[in-house]
Coordinates of N, CA and C in Angstrom, one line a residue:
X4 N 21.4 26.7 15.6 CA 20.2 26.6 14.8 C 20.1 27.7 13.8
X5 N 20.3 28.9 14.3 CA 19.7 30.0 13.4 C 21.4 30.3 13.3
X6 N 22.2 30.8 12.2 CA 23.4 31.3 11.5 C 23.5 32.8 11.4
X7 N 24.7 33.4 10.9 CA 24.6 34.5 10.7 C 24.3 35.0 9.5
X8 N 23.0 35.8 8.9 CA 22.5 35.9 7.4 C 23.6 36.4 6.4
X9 N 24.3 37.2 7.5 CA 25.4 38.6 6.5 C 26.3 37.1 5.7
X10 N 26.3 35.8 6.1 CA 27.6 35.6 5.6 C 26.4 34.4 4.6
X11 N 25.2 34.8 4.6 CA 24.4 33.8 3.4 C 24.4 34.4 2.2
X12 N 24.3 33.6 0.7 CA 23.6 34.7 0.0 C 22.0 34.6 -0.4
X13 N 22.0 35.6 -1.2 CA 20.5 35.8 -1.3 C 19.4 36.0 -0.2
X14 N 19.9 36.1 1.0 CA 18.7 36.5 2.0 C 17.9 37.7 2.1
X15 N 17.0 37.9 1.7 CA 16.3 39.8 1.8 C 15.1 39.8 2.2
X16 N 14.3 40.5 2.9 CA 13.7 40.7 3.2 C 12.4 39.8 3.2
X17 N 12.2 39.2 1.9 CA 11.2 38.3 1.7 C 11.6 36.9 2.0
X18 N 12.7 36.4 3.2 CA 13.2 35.0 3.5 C 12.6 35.1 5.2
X19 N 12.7 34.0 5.4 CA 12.5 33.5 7.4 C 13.2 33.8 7.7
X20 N 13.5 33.4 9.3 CA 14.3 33.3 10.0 C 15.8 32.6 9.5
X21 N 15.4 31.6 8.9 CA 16.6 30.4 8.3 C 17.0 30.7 7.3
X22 N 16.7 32.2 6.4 CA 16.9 32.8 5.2 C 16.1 31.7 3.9
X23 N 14.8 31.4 4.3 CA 14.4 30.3 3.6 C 13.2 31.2 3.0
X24 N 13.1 31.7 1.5 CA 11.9 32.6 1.3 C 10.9 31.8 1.5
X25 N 9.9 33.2 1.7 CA 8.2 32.9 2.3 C 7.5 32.9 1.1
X26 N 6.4 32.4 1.3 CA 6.1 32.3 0.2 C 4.8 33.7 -0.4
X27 N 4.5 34.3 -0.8 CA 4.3 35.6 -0.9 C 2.8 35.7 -0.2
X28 N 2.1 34.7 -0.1 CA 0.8 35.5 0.7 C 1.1 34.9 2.0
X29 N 2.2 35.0 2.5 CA 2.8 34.4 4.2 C 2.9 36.3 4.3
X30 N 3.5 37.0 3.2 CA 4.1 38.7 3.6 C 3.2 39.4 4.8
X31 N 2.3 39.2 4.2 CA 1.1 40.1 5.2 C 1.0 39.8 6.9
X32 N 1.5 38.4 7.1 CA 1.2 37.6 8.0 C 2.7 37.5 9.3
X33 N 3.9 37.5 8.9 CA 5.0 37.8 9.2 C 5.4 39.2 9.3
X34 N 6.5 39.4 10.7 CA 7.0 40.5 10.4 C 8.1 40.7 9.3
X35 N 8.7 41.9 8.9 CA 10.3 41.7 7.9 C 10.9 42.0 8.6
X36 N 12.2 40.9 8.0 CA 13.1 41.1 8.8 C 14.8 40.9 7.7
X37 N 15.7 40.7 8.0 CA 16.4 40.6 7.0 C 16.9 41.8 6.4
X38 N 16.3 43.5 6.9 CA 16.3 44.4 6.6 C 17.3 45.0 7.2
X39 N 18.4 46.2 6.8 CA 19.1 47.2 7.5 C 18.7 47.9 8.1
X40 N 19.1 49.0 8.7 CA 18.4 50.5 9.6 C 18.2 50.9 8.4
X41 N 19.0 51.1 8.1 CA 18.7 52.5 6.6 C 17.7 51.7 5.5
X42 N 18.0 50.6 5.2 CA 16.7 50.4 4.4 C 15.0 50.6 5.0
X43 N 15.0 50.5 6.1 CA 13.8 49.9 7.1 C 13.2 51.9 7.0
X44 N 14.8 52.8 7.4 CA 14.3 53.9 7.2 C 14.3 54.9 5.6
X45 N 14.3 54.0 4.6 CA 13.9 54.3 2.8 C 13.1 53.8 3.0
X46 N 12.4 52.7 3.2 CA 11.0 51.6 3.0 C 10.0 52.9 3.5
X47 N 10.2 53.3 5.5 CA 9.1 54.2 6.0 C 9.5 56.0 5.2
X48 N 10.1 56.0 4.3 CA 10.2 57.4 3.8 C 9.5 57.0 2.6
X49 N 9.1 56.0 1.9 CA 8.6 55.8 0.5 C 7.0 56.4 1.2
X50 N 6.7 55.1 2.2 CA 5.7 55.1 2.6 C 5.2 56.4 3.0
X51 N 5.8 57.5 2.9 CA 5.7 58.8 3.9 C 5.0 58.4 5.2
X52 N 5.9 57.8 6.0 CA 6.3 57.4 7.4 C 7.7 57.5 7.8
X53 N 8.3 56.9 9.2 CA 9.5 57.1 9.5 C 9.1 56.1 10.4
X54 N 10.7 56.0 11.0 CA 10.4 54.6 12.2 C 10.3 55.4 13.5
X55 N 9.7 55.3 14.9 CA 9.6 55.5 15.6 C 11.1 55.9 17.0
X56 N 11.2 57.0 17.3 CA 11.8 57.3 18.2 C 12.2 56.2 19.2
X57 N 12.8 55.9 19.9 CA 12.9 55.1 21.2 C 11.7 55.8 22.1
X58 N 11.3 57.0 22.7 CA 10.4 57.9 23.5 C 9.2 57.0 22.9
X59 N 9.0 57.4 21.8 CA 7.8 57.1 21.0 C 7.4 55.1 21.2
X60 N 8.7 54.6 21.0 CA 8.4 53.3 21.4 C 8.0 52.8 22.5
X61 N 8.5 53.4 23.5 CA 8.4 53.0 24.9 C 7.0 53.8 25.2
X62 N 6.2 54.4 24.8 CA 4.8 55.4 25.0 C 3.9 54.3 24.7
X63 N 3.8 54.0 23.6 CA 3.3 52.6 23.1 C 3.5 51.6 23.7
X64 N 4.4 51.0 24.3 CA 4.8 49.9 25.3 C 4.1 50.3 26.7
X65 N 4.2 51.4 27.1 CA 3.1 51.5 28.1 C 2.3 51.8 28.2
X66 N 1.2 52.1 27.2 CA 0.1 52.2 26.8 C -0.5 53.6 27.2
X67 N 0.8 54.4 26.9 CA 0.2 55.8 26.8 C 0.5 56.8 28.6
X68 N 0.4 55.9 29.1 CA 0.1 56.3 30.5 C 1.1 56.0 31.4
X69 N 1.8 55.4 31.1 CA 2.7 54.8 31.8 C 2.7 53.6 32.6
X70 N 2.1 52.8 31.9 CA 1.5 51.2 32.9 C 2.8 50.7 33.3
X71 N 2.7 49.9 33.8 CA 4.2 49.3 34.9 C 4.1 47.3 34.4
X72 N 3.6 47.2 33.6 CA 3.6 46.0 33.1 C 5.3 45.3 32.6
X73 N 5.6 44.6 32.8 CA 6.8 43.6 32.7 C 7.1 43.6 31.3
X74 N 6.1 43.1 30.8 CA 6.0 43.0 29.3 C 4.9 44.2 28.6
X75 N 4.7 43.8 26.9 CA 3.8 44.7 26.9 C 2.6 44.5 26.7
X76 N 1.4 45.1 27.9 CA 0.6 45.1 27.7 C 0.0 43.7 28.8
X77 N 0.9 43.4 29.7 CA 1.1 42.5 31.0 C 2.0 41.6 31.6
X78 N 2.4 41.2 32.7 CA 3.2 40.9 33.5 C 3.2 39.1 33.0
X79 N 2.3 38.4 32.6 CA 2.6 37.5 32.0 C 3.0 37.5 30.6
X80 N 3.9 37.2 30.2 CA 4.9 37.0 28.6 C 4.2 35.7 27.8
X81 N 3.7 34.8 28.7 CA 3.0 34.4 27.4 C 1.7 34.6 26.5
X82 N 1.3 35.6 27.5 CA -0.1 36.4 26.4 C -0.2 37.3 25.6
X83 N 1.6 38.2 25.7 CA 1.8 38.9 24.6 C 2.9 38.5 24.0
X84 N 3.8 38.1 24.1 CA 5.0 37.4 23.4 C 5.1 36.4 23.0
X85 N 5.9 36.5 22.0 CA 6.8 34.8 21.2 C 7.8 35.2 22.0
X86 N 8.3 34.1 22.8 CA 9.9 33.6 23.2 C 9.7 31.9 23.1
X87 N 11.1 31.8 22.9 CA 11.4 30.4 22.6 C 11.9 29.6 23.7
X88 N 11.4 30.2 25.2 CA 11.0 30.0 26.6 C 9.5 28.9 26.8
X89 N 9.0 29.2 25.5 CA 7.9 28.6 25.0 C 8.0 27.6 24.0
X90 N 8.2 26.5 24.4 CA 8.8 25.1 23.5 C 8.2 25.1 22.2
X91 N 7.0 25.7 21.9 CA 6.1 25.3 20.5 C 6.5 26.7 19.7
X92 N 7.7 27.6 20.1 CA 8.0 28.6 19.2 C 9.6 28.2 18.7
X93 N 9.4 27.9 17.7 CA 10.9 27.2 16.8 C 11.0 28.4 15.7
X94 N 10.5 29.7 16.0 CA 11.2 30.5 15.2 C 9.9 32.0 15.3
X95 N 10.1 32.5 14.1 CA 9.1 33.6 13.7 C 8.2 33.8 13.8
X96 N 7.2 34.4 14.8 CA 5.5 33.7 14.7 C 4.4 34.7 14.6
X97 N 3.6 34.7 13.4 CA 2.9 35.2 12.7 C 2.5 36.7 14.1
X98 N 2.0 37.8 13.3 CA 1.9 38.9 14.0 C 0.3 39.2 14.7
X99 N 0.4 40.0 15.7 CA -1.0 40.0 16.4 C -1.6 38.8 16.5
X100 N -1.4 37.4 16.9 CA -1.8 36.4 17.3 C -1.9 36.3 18.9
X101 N -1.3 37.4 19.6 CA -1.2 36.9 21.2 C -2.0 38.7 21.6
X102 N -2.3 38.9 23.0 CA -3.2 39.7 23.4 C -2.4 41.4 23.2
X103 N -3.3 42.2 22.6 CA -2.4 43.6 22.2 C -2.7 44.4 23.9
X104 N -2.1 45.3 23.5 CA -2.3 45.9 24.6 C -3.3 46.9 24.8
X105 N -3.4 48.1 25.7 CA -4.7 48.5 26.1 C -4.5 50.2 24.8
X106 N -3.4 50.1 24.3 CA -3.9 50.8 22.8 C -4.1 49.9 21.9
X107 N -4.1 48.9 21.8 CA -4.7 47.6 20.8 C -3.4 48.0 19.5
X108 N -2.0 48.0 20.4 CA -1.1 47.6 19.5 C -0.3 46.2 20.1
X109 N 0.0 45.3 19.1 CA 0.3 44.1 19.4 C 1.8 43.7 19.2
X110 N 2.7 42.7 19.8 CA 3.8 42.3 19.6 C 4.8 43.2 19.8
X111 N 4.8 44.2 20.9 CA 5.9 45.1 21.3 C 6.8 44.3 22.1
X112 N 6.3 43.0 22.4 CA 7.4 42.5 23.3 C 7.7 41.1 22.3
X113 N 8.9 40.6 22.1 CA 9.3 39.4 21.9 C 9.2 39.0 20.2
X114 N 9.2 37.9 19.4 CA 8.7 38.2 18.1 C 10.5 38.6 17.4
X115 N 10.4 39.8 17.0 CA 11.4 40.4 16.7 C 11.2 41.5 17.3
X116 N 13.0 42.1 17.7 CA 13.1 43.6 18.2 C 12.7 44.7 17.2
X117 N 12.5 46.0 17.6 CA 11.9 47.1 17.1 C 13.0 48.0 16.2
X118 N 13.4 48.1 15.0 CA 14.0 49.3 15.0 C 13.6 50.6 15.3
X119 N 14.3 51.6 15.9 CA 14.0 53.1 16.3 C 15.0 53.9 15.9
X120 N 14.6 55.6 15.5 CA 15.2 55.9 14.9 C 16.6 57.0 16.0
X121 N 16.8 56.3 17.1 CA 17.6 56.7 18.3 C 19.1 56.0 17.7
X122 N 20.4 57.0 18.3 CA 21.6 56.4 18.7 C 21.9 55.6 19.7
X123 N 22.2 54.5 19.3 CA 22.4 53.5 20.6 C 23.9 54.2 21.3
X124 N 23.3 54.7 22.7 CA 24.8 55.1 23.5 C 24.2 54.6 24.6
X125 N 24.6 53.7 25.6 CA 24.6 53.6 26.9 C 25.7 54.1 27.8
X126 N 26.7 54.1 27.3 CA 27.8 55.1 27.8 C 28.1 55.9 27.9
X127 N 27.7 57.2 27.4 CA 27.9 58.3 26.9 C 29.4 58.6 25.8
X128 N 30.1 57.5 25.7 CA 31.0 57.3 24.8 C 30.6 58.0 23.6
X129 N 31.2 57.9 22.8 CA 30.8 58.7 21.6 C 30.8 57.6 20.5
X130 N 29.8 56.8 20.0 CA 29.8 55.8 19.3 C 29.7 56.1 17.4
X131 N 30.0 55.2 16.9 CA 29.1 55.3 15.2 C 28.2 55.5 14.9
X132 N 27.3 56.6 14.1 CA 26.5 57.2 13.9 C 25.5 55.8 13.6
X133 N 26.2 55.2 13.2 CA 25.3 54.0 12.5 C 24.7 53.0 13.4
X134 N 25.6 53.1 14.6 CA 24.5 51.9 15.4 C 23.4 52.4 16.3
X135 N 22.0 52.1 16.1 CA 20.8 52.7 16.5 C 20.7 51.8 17.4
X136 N 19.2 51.9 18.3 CA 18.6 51.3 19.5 C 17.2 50.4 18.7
X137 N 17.3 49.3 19.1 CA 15.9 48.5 18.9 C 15.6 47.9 19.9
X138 N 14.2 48.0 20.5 CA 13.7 48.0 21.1 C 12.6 46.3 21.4
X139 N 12.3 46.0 22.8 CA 11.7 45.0 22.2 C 11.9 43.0 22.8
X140 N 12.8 43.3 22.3 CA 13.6 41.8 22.1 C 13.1 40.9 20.9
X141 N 13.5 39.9 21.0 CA 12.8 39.1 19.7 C 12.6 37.2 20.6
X142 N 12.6 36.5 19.9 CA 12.0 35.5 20.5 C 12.9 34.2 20.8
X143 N 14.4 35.0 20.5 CA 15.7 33.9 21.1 C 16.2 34.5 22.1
X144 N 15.9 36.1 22.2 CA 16.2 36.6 23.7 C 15.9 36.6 24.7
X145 N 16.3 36.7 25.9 CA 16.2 36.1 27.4 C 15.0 36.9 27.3
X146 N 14.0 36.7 28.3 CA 12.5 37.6 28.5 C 13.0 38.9 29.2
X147 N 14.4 38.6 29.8 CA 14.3 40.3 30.7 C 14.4 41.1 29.5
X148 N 14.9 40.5 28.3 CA 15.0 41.8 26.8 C 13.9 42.1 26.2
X149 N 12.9 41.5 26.9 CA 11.8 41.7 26.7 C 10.6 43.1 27.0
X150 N 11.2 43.6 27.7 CA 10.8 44.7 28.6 C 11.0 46.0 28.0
X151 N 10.5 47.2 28.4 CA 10.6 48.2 27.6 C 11.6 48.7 27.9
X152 N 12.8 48.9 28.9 CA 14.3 49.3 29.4 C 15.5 48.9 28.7
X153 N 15.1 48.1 27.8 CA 16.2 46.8 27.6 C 16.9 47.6 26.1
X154 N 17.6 47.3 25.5 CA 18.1 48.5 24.6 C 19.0 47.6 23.6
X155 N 19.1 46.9 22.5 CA 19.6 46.4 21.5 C 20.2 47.3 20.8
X156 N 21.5 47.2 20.1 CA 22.1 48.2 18.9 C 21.6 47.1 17.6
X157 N 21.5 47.9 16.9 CA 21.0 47.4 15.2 C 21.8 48.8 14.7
X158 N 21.9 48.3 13.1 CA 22.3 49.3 12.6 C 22.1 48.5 10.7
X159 N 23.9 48.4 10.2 CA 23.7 47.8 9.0 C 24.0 46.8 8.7
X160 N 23.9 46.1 9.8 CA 24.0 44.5 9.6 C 22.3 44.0 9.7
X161 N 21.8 42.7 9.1 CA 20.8 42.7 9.0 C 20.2 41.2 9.7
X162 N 19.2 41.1 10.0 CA 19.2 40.1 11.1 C 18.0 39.2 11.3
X163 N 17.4 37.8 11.5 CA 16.7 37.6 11.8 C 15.4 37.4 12.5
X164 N 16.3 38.5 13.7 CA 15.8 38.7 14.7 C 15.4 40.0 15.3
X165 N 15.6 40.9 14.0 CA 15.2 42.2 14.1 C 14.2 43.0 12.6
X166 N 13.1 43.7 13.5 CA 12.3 43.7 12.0 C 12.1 45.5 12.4
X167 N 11.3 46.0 11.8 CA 11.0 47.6 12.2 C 9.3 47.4 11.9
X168 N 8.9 48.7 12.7 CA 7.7 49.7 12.5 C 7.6 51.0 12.0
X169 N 6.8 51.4 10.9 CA 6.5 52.8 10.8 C 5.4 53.2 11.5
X170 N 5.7 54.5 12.0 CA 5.0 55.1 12.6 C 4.4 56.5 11.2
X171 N 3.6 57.4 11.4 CA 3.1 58.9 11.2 C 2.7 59.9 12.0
X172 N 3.4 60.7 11.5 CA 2.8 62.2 12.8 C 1.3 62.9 12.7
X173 N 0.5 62.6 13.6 CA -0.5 63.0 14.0 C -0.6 64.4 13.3
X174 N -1.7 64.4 12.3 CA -2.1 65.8 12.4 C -2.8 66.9 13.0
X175 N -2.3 67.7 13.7 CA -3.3 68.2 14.5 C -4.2 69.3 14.3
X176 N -5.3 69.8 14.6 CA -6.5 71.1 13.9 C -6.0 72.3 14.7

């Protein structure tokens, strides 16, 4: 169903899932996706933002405290997640439409994965600077990727199934 974008042309940031462009008042309403790490991290440096640490991701996924929820922000996946475990999800599905969690951030689980600004090593191998950790899962991935443990590499290939967040650093008095 879904191809690999790198080998389409014209897909960027402003296409679907199926590299099919949105149409421009859909932008607000969808996450992006179609993006690189390094673009995702120019986009949050224009904005004077940056993308979120993996630490930083998973704080948010537990709502600060350390809740023990499966998913984020509860143990059933269909009240915060898109997966396609759910027959009426055929793709991308609009943002904050399912229940946020108890910091009233939405869509940390499923949807699309997170980029963060961490080295993806699970080995301790010594890997390419370039492939990062996203966080998350997205909504063709099994639900266990759904969880906050679960660890995706992203990097400079760009993907349907992976979008980012900016975060900012708290100022403090």
């Amino acid at each position: 169903m879904y191809r690999e974008e790198n080998k389409k042309k014209n897909v960027t940031w402003r296409c679907d899932e199926d590299g099919r462009e949105r149409a421009i008042f859909d932008y607000e309403y969808y996450p992006v996706v179609h993006v690189a790490w390094r673009d995702a991290v120019a986009y949050a440096k224009w904005i004077k933002k940056r993308l979120p640490s993996e630490a930083e991701w998973e704080y948010a996924f537990r709502e600060g405290k350390g809740a023990d929820f499966i998913y984020c922000g509860s143990n059933n996946w269909r009240k915060v997640a898109w997966n396609s475990e759910d027959y009426r999800v055929t793709g991308i599905m609009p943002i904050a439409k399912k229940q946020a969690n108890a910091l009233g951030i939405y869509d940390l689980s499923g949807n699309v994965a997170v980029m963060c600004s961490d080295l993806y090593d699970l080995t301790g191998r010594r890997r390419p600077k370039e492939i990062k950790v996203a966080k998350g899962g997205s909504f063709v991935d099994n639900l266990r990727m759904l969880n906050y443990k679960s660890r995706i590499p992203c990097g400079e290939k760009t993907s349907f199934m992976m979008g980012f967040r900016c975060v900012k650093d708290l100022k403090r008095d």
